[in-house]
């Protein structure tokens, strides 16, 4: 009788446990089935070459390559800048020289070779003796032309930057001087120790000298 009661009690416990498990399973199933989504089901967007709906991060490798390129550019920049500055200075000087060469003021009469051998002051004005010839006011003296000081300075500056380019410009200056030819200066005033000459535009040139008791 005792054994029979134990078996009955054991089966009772087992049946009760099974019932609990079954009830829990049914409750879980009912709970899962009761969860509903208020939104309508939608298919995921198709990706056919359009913008990706997912965030795209920059690749570290591309960033490293970009940084290396920037460093290379920084290293090469000073040398390129120096070359560019040199070329710009040479181009600026060349343009300024050629612009001045278009003007007649780029060339001035050279009176360094004019030697006044004698001076004569009379009632009708003064006269000077040049090249064994007496010349009075109104007469002319032929003198060569040379580059103005500004042109000479610019060519010298260009030579310090680009000697080859300066040589080319010097040839252009010589050709321009040859085309201009000598200048005819008119005697406008004569004094005991000076003579004043002027070109066809009225620009004066004064030659000073010391009388030696002619």
JSON list of C-alpha atoms in Angstrom, two decimals:
[
{"chain": "A", "resi": 1, "resn": "UNK", "atom": "CA", "xyz": [0.00, 0.00, 0.00]},
{"chain": "A", "resi": 2, "resn": "UNK", "atom": "CA", "xyz": [2.82, 2.32, 0.80]},
{"chain": "A", "resi": 3, "resn": "UNK", "atom": "CA", "xyz": [4.47, 1.64, -2.55]},
{"chain": "A", "resi": 4, "resn": "UNK", "atom": "CA", "xyz": [1.25, 2.23, -4.39]},
{"chain": "A", "resi": 5, "resn": "UNK", "atom": "CA", "xyz": [0.75, 5.58, -2.64]},
{"chain": "A", "resi": 6, "resn": "UNK", "atom": "CA", "xyz": [4.27, 6.67, -3.48]},
{"chain": "A", "resi": 7, "resn": "UNK", "atom": "CA", "xyz": [3.80, 5.83, -7.13]},
{"chain": "A", "resi": 8, "resn": "UNK", "atom": "CA", "xyz": [0.51, 7.64, -7.22]},
{"chain": "A", "resi": 9, "resn": "UNK", "atom": "CA", "xyz": [2.10, 10.66, -5.57]},
{"chain": "A", "resi": 10, "resn": "UNK", "atom": "CA", "xyz": [5.00, 10.62, -8.01]},
{"chain": "A", "resi": 11, "resn": "UNK", "atom": "CA", "xyz": [2.70, 10.42, -11.00]},
{"chain": "A", "resi": 12, "resn": "UNK", "atom": "CA", "xyz": [0.67, 13.22, -9.57]},
{"chain": "A", "resi": 13, "resn": "UNK", "atom": "CA", "xyz": [3.74, 15.44, -9.31]},
{"chain": "A", "resi": 14, "resn": "UNK", "atom": "CA", "xyz": [4.83, 14.55, -12.83]},
{"chain": "A", "resi": 15, "resn": "UNK", "atom": "CA", "xyz": [1.42, 15.24, -14.25]},
{"chain": "A", "resi": 16, "resn": "UNK", "atom": "CA", "xyz": [1.26, 18.54, -12.42]},
{"chain": "A", "resi": 17, "resn": "UNK", "atom": "CA", "xyz": [4.68, 19.55, -13.78]},
{"chain": "A", "resi": 18, "resn": "UNK", "atom": "CA", "xyz": [3.72, 18.54, -17.28]},
{"chain": "A", "resi": 19, "resn": "UNK", "atom": "CA", "xyz": [0.55, 20.54, -16.97]},
{"chain": "A", "resi": 20, "resn": "UNK", "atom": "CA", "xyz": [2.52, 23.58, -15.88]},
{"chain": "A", "resi": 21, "resn": "UNK", "atom": "CA", "xyz": [4.95, 23.22, -18.77]},
{"chain": "A", "resi": 22, "resn": "UNK", "atom": "CA", "xyz": [2.11, 22.78, -21.18]},
{"chain": "A", "resi": 23, "resn": "UNK", "atom": "CA", "xyz": [0.33, 25.79, -19.79]},
{"chain": "A", "resi": 24, "resn": "UNK", "atom": "CA", "xyz": [3.52, 27.89, -20.01]},
{"chain": "A", "resi": 25, "resn": "UNK", "atom": "CA", "xyz": [4.06, 26.81, -23.62]},
{"chain": "A", "resi": 26, "resn": "UNK", "atom": "CA", "xyz": [0.51, 27.65, -24.54]},
{"chain": "A", "resi": 27, "resn": "UNK", "atom": "CA", "xyz": [0.83, 31.03, -22.79]},
{"chain": "A", "resi": 28, "resn": "UNK", "atom": "CA", "xyz": [4.09, 31.77, -24.56]},
{"chain": "A", "resi": 29, "resn": "UNK", "atom": "CA", "xyz": [2.59, 30.84, -27.91]},
{"chain": "A", "resi": 30, "resn": "UNK", "atom": "CA", "xyz": [-0.43, 32.96, -27.24]},
{"chain": "A", "resi": 31, "resn": "UNK", "atom": "CA", "xyz": [1.83, 35.85, -26.15]},
{"chain": "A", "resi": 32, "resn": "UNK", "atom": "CA", "xyz": [3.94, 35.61, -29.30]},
{"chain": "A", "resi": 33, "resn": "UNK", "atom": "CA", "xyz": [0.97, 35.40, -31.54]},
{"chain": "A", "resi": 34, "resn": "UNK", "atom": "CA", "xyz": [-0.59, 38.36, -29.82]},
{"chain": "A", "resi": 35, "resn": "UNK", "atom": "CA", "xyz": [2.37, 40.69, -30.66]},
{"chain": "A", "resi": 36, "resn": "UNK", "atom": "CA", "xyz": [1.30, 42.65, -33.75]},
{"chain": "A", "resi": 37, "resn": "UNK", "atom": "CA", "xyz": [3.03, 45.34, -35.89]},
{"chain": "A", "resi": 38, "resn": "UNK", "atom": "CA", "xyz": [0.80, 48.36, -36.48]},
{"chain": "A", "resi": 39, "resn": "UNK", "atom": "CA", "xyz": [2.81, 49.29, -39.61]},
{"chain": "A", "resi": 40, "resn": "UNK", "atom": "CA", "xyz": [2.30, 47.66, -42.93]},
{"chain": "A", "resi": 41, "resn": "UNK", "atom": "CA", "xyz": [5.07, 45.42, -44.11]},
{"chain": "A", "resi": 42, "resn": "UNK", "atom": "CA", "xyz": [7.28, 47.09, -46.75]},
{"chain": "A", "resi": 43, "resn": "UNK", "atom": "CA", "xyz": [10.03, 45.49, -48.85]},
{"chain": "A", "resi": 44, "resn": "UNK", "atom": "CA", "xyz": [13.55, 46.92, -48.44]},
{"chain": "A", "resi": 45, "resn": "UNK", "atom": "CA", "xyz": [14.48, 49.60, -51.02]},
{"chain": "A", "resi": 46, "resn": "UNK", "atom": "CA", "xyz": [16.15, 48.27, -54.13]},
{"chain": "A", "resi": 47, "resn": "UNK", "atom": "CA", "xyz": [19.76, 49.44, -54.62]},
{"chain": "A", "resi": 48, "resn": "UNK", "atom": "CA", "xyz": [20.26, 49.92, -58.35]},
{"chain": "A", "resi": 49, "resn": "UNK", "atom": "CA", "xyz": [23.06, 52.46, -58.60]},
{"chain": "A", "resi": 50, "resn": "UNK", "atom": "CA", "xyz": [21.22, 54.96, -56.43]},
{"chain": "A", "resi": 51, "resn": "UNK", "atom": "CA", "xyz": [22.57, 56.53, -53.27]},
{"chain": "A", "resi": 52, "resn": "UNK", "atom": "CA", "xyz": [23.18, 53.86, -50.72]},
{"chain": "A", "resi": 53, "resn": "UNK", "atom": "CA", "xyz": [20.80, 54.00, -47.74]},
{"chain": "A", "resi": 54, "resn": "UNK", "atom": "CA", "xyz": [23.68, 52.91, -45.56]},
{"chain": "A", "resi": 55, "resn": "UNK", "atom": "CA", "xyz": [26.37, 55.33, -44.31]},
{"chain": "A", "resi": 56, "resn": "UNK", "atom": "CA", "xyz": [29.66, 55.22, -46.20]},
{"chain": "A", "resi": 57, "resn": "UNK", "atom": "CA", "xyz": [32.83, 55.85, -44.26]},
{"chain": "A", "resi": 58, "resn": "UNK", "atom": "CA", "xyz": [36.05, 57.18, -45.79]},
{"chain": "A", "resi": 59, "resn": "UNK", "atom": "CA", "xyz": [38.68, 54.52, -46.25]},
{"chain": "A", "resi": 60, "resn": "UNK", "atom": "CA", "xyz": [41.72, 55.03, -44.06]},
{"chain": "A", "resi": 61, "resn": "UNK", "atom": "CA", "xyz": [44.01, 54.11, -46.96]},
{"chain": "A", "resi": 62, "resn": "UNK", "atom": "CA", "xyz": [42.74, 56.98, -49.11]},
{"chain": "A", "resi": 63, "resn": "UNK", "atom": "CA", "xyz": [43.27, 59.43, -46.26]},
{"chain": "A", "resi": 64, "resn": "UNK", "atom": "CA", "xyz": [46.85, 58.27, -45.78]},
{"chain": "A", "resi": 65, "resn": "UNK", "atom": "CA", "xyz": [47.57, 58.66, -49.50]},
{"chain": "A", "resi": 66, "resn": "UNK", "atom": "CA", "xyz": [46.11, 62.17, -49.45]},
{"chain": "A", "resi": 67, "resn": "UNK", "atom": "CA", "xyz": [48.26, 63.18, -46.49]},
{"chain": "A", "resi": 68, "resn": "UNK", "atom": "CA", "xyz": [51.38, 61.89, -48.24]},
{"chain": "A", "resi": 69, "resn": "UNK", "atom": "CA", "xyz": [50.53, 63.89, -51.36]},
{"chain": "A", "resi": 70, "resn": "UNK", "atom": "CA", "xyz": [50.08, 67.05, -49.29]},
{"chain": "A", "resi": 71, "resn": "UNK", "atom": "CA", "xyz": [53.48, 66.53, -47.67]},
{"chain": "A", "resi": 72, "resn": "UNK", "atom": "CA", "xyz": [55.10, 66.07, -51.09]},
{"chain": "A", "resi": 73, "resn": "UNK", "atom": "CA", "xyz": [53.47, 69.28, -52.32]},
{"chain": "A", "resi": 74, "resn": "UNK", "atom": "CA", "xyz": [54.72, 71.17, -49.27]},
{"chain": "A", "resi": 75, "resn": "UNK", "atom": "CA", "xyz": [58.25, 69.96, -49.87]},
{"chain": "A", "resi": 76, "resn": "UNK", "atom": "CA", "xyz": [58.16, 70.97, -53.55]},
{"chain": "A", "resi": 77, "resn": "UNK", "atom": "CA", "xyz": [56.41, 74.30, -53.00]},
{"chain": "A", "resi": 78, "resn": "UNK", "atom": "CA", "xyz": [59.44, 76.44, -51.92]},
{"chain": "A", "resi": 79, "resn": "UNK", "atom": "CA", "xyz": [61.48, 75.45, -54.98]},
{"chain": "A", "resi": 80, "resn": "UNK", "atom": "CA", "xyz": [58.59, 76.03, -57.37]},
{"chain": "A", "resi": 81, "resn": "UNK", "atom": "CA", "xyz": [57.81, 79.35, -55.73]},
{"chain": "A", "resi": 82, "resn": "UNK", "atom": "CA", "xyz": [61.39, 80.55, -56.16]},
{"chain": "A", "resi": 83, "resn": "UNK", "atom": "CA", "xyz": [61.37, 79.59, -59.83]},
{"chain": "A", "resi": 84, "resn": "UNK", "atom": "CA", "xyz": [58.01, 81.24, -60.36]},
{"chain": "A", "resi": 85, "resn": "UNK", "atom": "CA", "xyz": [59.12, 84.43, -58.64]},
{"chain": "A", "resi": 86, "resn": "UNK", "atom": "CA", "xyz": [62.28, 84.52, -60.74]},
{"chain": "A", "resi": 87, "resn": "UNK", "atom": "CA", "xyz": [60.31, 84.03, -63.95]},
{"chain": "A", "resi": 88, "resn": "UNK", "atom": "CA", "xyz": [57.76, 86.66, -62.94]},
{"chain": "A", "resi": 89, "resn": "UNK", "atom": "CA", "xyz": [60.47, 89.22, -62.15]},
{"chain": "A", "resi": 90, "resn": "UNK", "atom": "CA", "xyz": [62.20, 88.56, -65.47]},
{"chain": "A", "resi": 91, "resn": "UNK", "atom": "CA", "xyz": [58.92, 88.85, -67.37]},
{"chain": "A", "resi": 92, "resn": "UNK", "atom": "CA", "xyz": [58.07, 92.09, -65.57]},
{"chain": "A", "resi": 93, "resn": "UNK", "atom": "CA", "xyz": [61.45, 93.66, -66.37]},
{"chain": "A", "resi": 94, "resn": "UNK", "atom": "CA", "xyz": [61.26, 92.52, -69.98]},
{"chain": "A", "resi": 95, "resn": "UNK", "atom": "CA", "xyz": [57.80, 94.02, -70.40]},
{"chain": "A", "resi": 96, "resn": "UNK", "atom": "CA", "xyz": [58.90, 97.30, -68.81]},
{"chain": "A", "resi": 97, "resn": "UNK", "atom": "CA", "xyz": [62.00, 97.55, -71.01]},
{"chain": "A", "resi": 98, "resn": "UNK", "atom": "CA", "xyz": [60.10, 96.86, -74.21]},
{"chain": "A", "resi": 99, "resn": "UNK", "atom": "CA", "xyz": [57.43, 99.33, -73.20]},
{"chain": "A", "resi": 100, "resn": "UNK", "atom": "CA", "xyz": [60.06, 102.04, -72.65]},
{"chain": "A", "resi": 101, "resn": "UNK", "atom": "CA", "xyz": [61.73, 101.25, -75.96]},
{"chain": "A", "resi": 102, "resn": "UNK", "atom": "CA", "xyz": [58.55, 102.32, -77.72]},
{"chain": "A", "resi": 103, "resn": "UNK", "atom": "CA", "xyz": [59.01, 105.83, -76.32]},
{"chain": "A", "resi": 104, "resn": "UNK", "atom": "CA", "xyz": [61.48, 108.30, -77.79]},
{"chain": "A", "resi": 105, "resn": "UNK", "atom": "CA", "xyz": [62.54, 109.23, -74.27]},
{"chain": "A", "resi": 106, "resn": "UNK", "atom": "CA", "xyz": [64.22, 105.84, -74.01]},
{"chain": "A", "resi": 107, "resn": "UNK", "atom": "CA", "xyz": [67.17, 107.38, -75.85]},
{"chain": "A", "resi": 108, "resn": "UNK", "atom": "CA", "xyz": [69.03, 110.54, -74.98]},
{"chain": "A", "resi": 109, "resn": "UNK", "atom": "CA", "xyz": [71.69, 112.48, -76.87]},
{"chain": "A", "resi": 110, "resn": "UNK", "atom": "CA", "xyz": [75.25, 111.69, -75.87]},
{"chain": "A", "resi": 111, "resn": "UNK", "atom": "CA", "xyz": [77.18, 114.96, -75.63]},
{"chain": "A", "resi": 112, "resn": "UNK", "atom": "CA", "xyz": [80.18, 113.41, -73.91]},
{"chain": "A", "resi": 113, "resn": "UNK", "atom": "CA", "xyz": [82.07, 113.56, -77.20]},
{"chain": "A", "resi": 114, "resn": "UNK", "atom": "CA", "xyz": [81.34, 117.22, -77.88]},
{"chain": "A", "resi": 115, "resn": "UNK", "atom": "CA", "xyz": [84.50, 119.25, -77.27]},
{"chain": "A", "resi": 116, "resn": "UNK", "atom": "CA", "xyz": [84.13, 123.03, -77.19]},
{"chain": "A", "resi": 117, "resn": "UNK", "atom": "CA", "xyz": [87.43, 124.35, -78.53]},
{"chain": "A", "resi": 118, "resn": "UNK", "atom": "CA", "xyz": [86.57, 128.04, -78.23]},
{"chain": "A", "resi": 119, "resn": "UNK", "atom": "CA", "xyz": [83.91, 130.54, -77.29]},
{"chain": "A", "resi": 120, "resn": "UNK", "atom": "CA", "xyz": [83.23, 133.93, -78.81]},
{"chain": "A", "resi": 121, "resn": "UNK", "atom": "CA", "xyz": [80.76, 136.39, -77.32]},
{"chain": "A", "resi": 122, "resn": "UNK", "atom": "CA", "xyz": [79.74, 139.28, -79.60]},
{"chain": "A", "resi": 123, "resn": "UNK", "atom": "CA", "xyz": [76.99, 141.87, -80.04]},
{"chain": "A", "resi": 124, "resn": "UNK", "atom": "CA", "xyz": [74.97, 139.38, -82.06]},
{"chain": "A", "resi": 125, "resn": "UNK", "atom": "CA", "xyz": [75.31, 136.58, -79.55]},
{"chain": "A", "resi": 126, "resn": "UNK", "atom": "CA", "xyz": [77.82, 133.91, -78.84]},
{"chain": "A", "resi": 127, "resn": "UNK", "atom": "CA", "xyz": [79.45, 131.25, -80.97]},
{"chain": "A", "resi": 128, "resn": "UNK", "atom": "CA", "xyz": [81.34, 128.06, -80.14]},
{"chain": "A", "resi": 129, "resn": "UNK", "atom": "CA", "xyz": [84.14, 126.32, -81.95]},
{"chain": "A", "resi": 130, "resn": "UNK", "atom": "CA", "xyz": [83.40, 122.63, -82.43]},
{"chain": "A", "resi": 131, "resn": "UNK", "atom": "CA", "xyz": [85.33, 120.32, -84.76]},
{"chain": "A", "resi": 132, "resn": "UNK", "atom": "CA", "xyz": [87.30, 123.28, -86.12]},
{"chain": "A", "resi": 133, "resn": "UNK", "atom": "CA", "xyz": [84.08, 125.05, -87.09]},
{"chain": "A", "resi": 134, "resn": "UNK", "atom": "CA", "xyz": [82.48, 128.12, -85.55]},
{"chain": "A", "resi": 135, "resn": "UNK", "atom": "CA", "xyz": [78.80, 127.57, -84.80]},
{"chain": "A", "resi": 136, "resn": "UNK", "atom": "CA", "xyz": [76.43, 130.30, -83.73]},
{"chain": "A", "resi": 137, "resn": "UNK", "atom": "CA", "xyz": [73.04, 130.24, -82.05]},
{"chain": "A", "resi": 138, "resn": "UNK", "atom": "CA", "xyz": [70.57, 128.42, -84.30]},
{"chain": "A", "resi": 139, "resn": "UNK", "atom": "CA", "xyz": [73.17, 126.07, -85.78]},
{"chain": "A", "resi": 140, "resn": "UNK", "atom": "CA", "xyz": [73.12, 122.36, -84.98]},
{"chain": "A", "resi": 141, "resn": "UNK", "atom": "CA", "xyz": [75.55, 119.87, -83.56]},
{"chain": "A", "resi": 142, "resn": "UNK", "atom": "CA", "xyz": [75.28, 116.18, -84.49]},
{"chain": "A", "resi": 143, "resn": "UNK", "atom": "CA", "xyz": [75.66, 113.77, -81.57]},
{"chain": "A", "resi": 144, "resn": "UNK", "atom": "CA", "xyz": [74.95, 110.05, -81.12]},
{"chain": "A", "resi": 145, "resn": "UNK", "atom": "CA", "xyz": [72.13, 108.73, -78.97]},
{"chain": "A", "resi": 146, "resn": "UNK", "atom": "CA", "xyz": [72.40, 106.29, -76.10]},
{"chain": "A", "resi": 147, "resn": "UNK", "atom": "CA", "xyz": [69.98, 104.45, -73.87]},
{"chain": "A", "resi": 148, "resn": "UNK", "atom": "CA", "xyz": [68.50, 106.39, -71.03]},
{"chain": "A", "resi": 149, "resn": "UNK", "atom": "CA", "xyz": [69.77, 105.58, -67.57]},
{"chain": "A", "resi": 150, "resn": "UNK", "atom": "CA", "xyz": [66.51, 103.87, -66.70]},
{"chain": "A", "resi": 151, "resn": "UNK", "atom": "CA", "xyz": [66.83, 101.45, -69.61]},
{"chain": "A", "resi": 152, "resn": "UNK", "atom": "CA", "xyz": [70.43, 100.67, -68.67]},
{"chain": "A", "resi": 153, "resn": "UNK", "atom": "CA", "xyz": [69.43, 99.99, -65.07]},
{"chain": "A", "resi": 154, "resn": "UNK", "atom": "CA", "xyz": [66.57, 97.72, -66.11]},
{"chain": "A", "resi": 155, "resn": "UNK", "atom": "CA", "xyz": [68.79, 95.72, -68.46]},
{"chain": "A", "resi": 156, "resn": "UNK", "atom": "CA", "xyz": [71.39, 95.32, -65.71]},
{"chain": "A", "resi": 157, "resn": "UNK", "atom": "CA", "xyz": [68.69, 94.12, -63.31]},
{"chain": "A", "resi": 158, "resn": "UNK", "atom": "CA", "xyz": [67.45, 91.64, -65.88]},
{"chain": "A", "resi": 159, "resn": "UNK", "atom": "CA", "xyz": [70.99, 90.39, -66.43]},
{"chain": "A", "resi": 160, "resn": "UNK", "atom": "CA", "xyz": [71.19, 89.50, -62.75]},
{"chain": "A", "resi": 161, "resn": "UNK", "atom": "CA", "xyz": [68.10, 87.31, -63.11]},
{"chain": "A", "resi": 162, "resn": "UNK", "atom": "CA", "xyz": [68.40, 85.87, -66.62]},
{"chain": "A", "resi": 163, "resn": "UNK", "atom": "CA", "xyz": [71.61, 86.57, -68.54]},
{"chain": "A", "resi": 164, "resn": "UNK", "atom": "CA", "xyz": [70.35, 84.99, -71.77]},
{"chain": "A", "resi": 165, "resn": "UNK", "atom": "CA", "xyz": [67.19, 87.07, -71.78]},
{"chain": "A", "resi": 166, "resn": "UNK", "atom": "CA", "xyz": [69.18, 90.20, -70.95]},
{"chain": "A", "resi": 167, "resn": "UNK", "atom": "CA", "xyz": [71.44, 89.52, -73.95]},
{"chain": "A", "resi": 168, "resn": "UNK", "atom": "CA", "xyz": [68.42, 89.32, -76.24]},
{"chain": "A", "resi": 169, "resn": "UNK", "atom": "CA", "xyz": [67.04, 92.59, -74.87]},
{"chain": "A", "resi": 170, "resn": "UNK", "atom": "CA", "xyz": [70.44, 94.29, -75.27]},
{"chain": "A", "resi": 171, "resn": "UNK", "atom": "CA", "xyz": [70.40, 93.39, -78.96]},
{"chain": "A", "resi": 172, "resn": "UNK", "atom": "CA", "xyz": [66.91, 94.89, -79.23]},
{"chain": "A", "resi": 173, "resn": "UNK", "atom": "CA", "xyz": [68.15, 98.10, -77.58]},
{"chain": "A", "resi": 174, "resn": "UNK", "atom": "CA", "xyz": [71.11, 98.33, -79.97]},
{"chain": "A", "resi": 175, "resn": "UNK", "atom": "CA", "xyz": [68.83, 97.82, -82.96]},
{"chain": "A", "resi": 176, "resn": "UNK", "atom": "CA", "xyz": [66.49, 100.51, -81.66]},
{"chain": "A", "resi": 177, "resn": "UNK", "atom": "CA", "xyz": [69.42, 102.93, -81.21]},
{"chain": "A", "resi": 178, "resn": "UNK", "atom": "CA", "xyz": [70.65, 102.22, -84.73]},
{"chain": "A", "resi": 179, "resn": "UNK", "atom": "CA", "xyz": [67.17, 102.88, -86.09]},
{"chain": "A", "resi": 180, "resn": "UNK", "atom": "CA", "xyz": [66.93, 106.15, -84.16]},
{"chain": "A", "resi": 181, "resn": "UNK", "atom": "CA", "xyz": [70.19, 107.38, -85.65]},
{"chain": "A", "resi": 182, "resn": "UNK", "atom": "CA", "xyz": [72.19, 110.41, -84.45]},
{"chain": "A", "resi": 183, "resn": "UNK", "atom": "CA", "xyz": [70.47, 113.38, -82.90]},
{"chain": "A", "resi": 184, "resn": "UNK", "atom": "CA", "xyz": [70.61, 116.94, -84.20]},
{"chain": "A", "resi": 185, "resn": "UNK", "atom": "CA", "xyz": [70.90, 119.41, -81.33]},
{"chain": "A", "resi": 186, "resn": "UNK", "atom": "CA", "xyz": [70.34, 123.10, -81.91]},
{"chain": "A", "resi": 187, "resn": "UNK", "atom": "CA", "xyz": [72.47, 125.71, -80.17]},
{"chain": "A", "resi": 188, "resn": "UNK", "atom": "CA", "xyz": [70.09, 127.85, -78.14]},
{"chain": "A", "resi": 189, "resn": "UNK", "atom": "CA", "xyz": [72.40, 129.74, -75.77]},
{"chain": "A", "resi": 190, "resn": "UNK", "atom": "CA", "xyz": [76.13, 130.38, -75.37]},
{"chain": "A", "resi": 191, "resn": "UNK", "atom": "CA", "xyz": [77.88, 131.68, -72.27]},
{"chain": "A", "resi": 192, "resn": "UNK", "atom": "CA", "xyz": [81.48, 132.07, -71.20]},
{"chain": "A", "resi": 193, "resn": "UNK", "atom": "CA", "xyz": [81.50, 128.65, -69.52]},
{"chain": "A", "resi": 194, "resn": "UNK", "atom": "CA", "xyz": [78.50, 126.81, -70.94]},
{"chain": "A", "resi": 195, "resn": "UNK", "atom": "CA", "xyz": [76.52, 126.09, -74.07]},
{"chain": "A", "resi": 196, "resn": "UNK", "atom": "CA", "xyz": [72.90, 125.03, -74.16]},
{"chain": "A", "resi": 197, "resn": "UNK", "atom": "CA", "xyz": [71.59, 122.66, -76.84]},
{"chain": "A", "resi": 198, "resn": "UNK", "atom": "CA", "xyz": [68.05, 121.42, -77.42]},
{"chain": "A", "resi": 199, "resn": "UNK", "atom": "CA", "xyz": [66.48, 118.65, -79.49]},
{"chain": "A", "resi": 200, "resn": "UNK", "atom": "CA", "xyz": [63.54, 118.95, -81.84]},
{"chain": "A", "resi": 201, "resn": "UNK", "atom": "CA", "xyz": [61.14, 118.62, -78.88]},
{"chain": "A", "resi": 202, "resn": "UNK", "atom": "CA", "xyz": [62.77, 121.43, -76.95]},
{"chain": "A", "resi": 203, "resn": "UNK", "atom": "CA", "xyz": [64.45, 119.21, -74.36]},
{"chain": "A", "resi": 204, "resn": "UNK", "atom": "CA", "xyz": [67.56, 121.10, -73.21]},
{"chain": "A", "resi": 205, "resn": "UNK", "atom": "CA", "xyz": [71.06, 119.73, -72.72]},
{"chain": "A", "resi": 206, "resn": "UNK", "atom": "CA", "xyz": [73.72, 121.90, -71.11]},
{"chain": "A", "resi": 207, "resn": "UNK", "atom": "CA", "xyz": [77.45, 121.44, -71.61]},
{"chain": "A", "resi": 208, "resn": "UNK", "atom": "CA", "xyz": [79.63, 123.14, -69.03]},
{"chain": "A", "resi": 209, "resn": "UNK", "atom": "CA", "xyz": [83.32, 123.81, -69.54]},
{"chain": "A", "resi": 210, "resn": "UNK", "atom": "CA", "xyz": [86.15, 125.88, -68.12]},
{"chain": "A", "resi": 211, "resn": "UNK", "atom": "CA", "xyz": [87.61, 128.65, -70.26]},
{"chain": "A", "resi": 212, "resn": "UNK", "atom": "CA", "xyz": [91.37, 128.40, -70.68]},
{"chain": "A", "resi": 213, "resn": "UNK", "atom": "CA", "xyz": [91.97, 131.91, -72.02]},
{"chain": "A", "resi": 214, "resn": "UNK", "atom": "CA", "xyz": [91.24, 131.46, -75.68]}
]
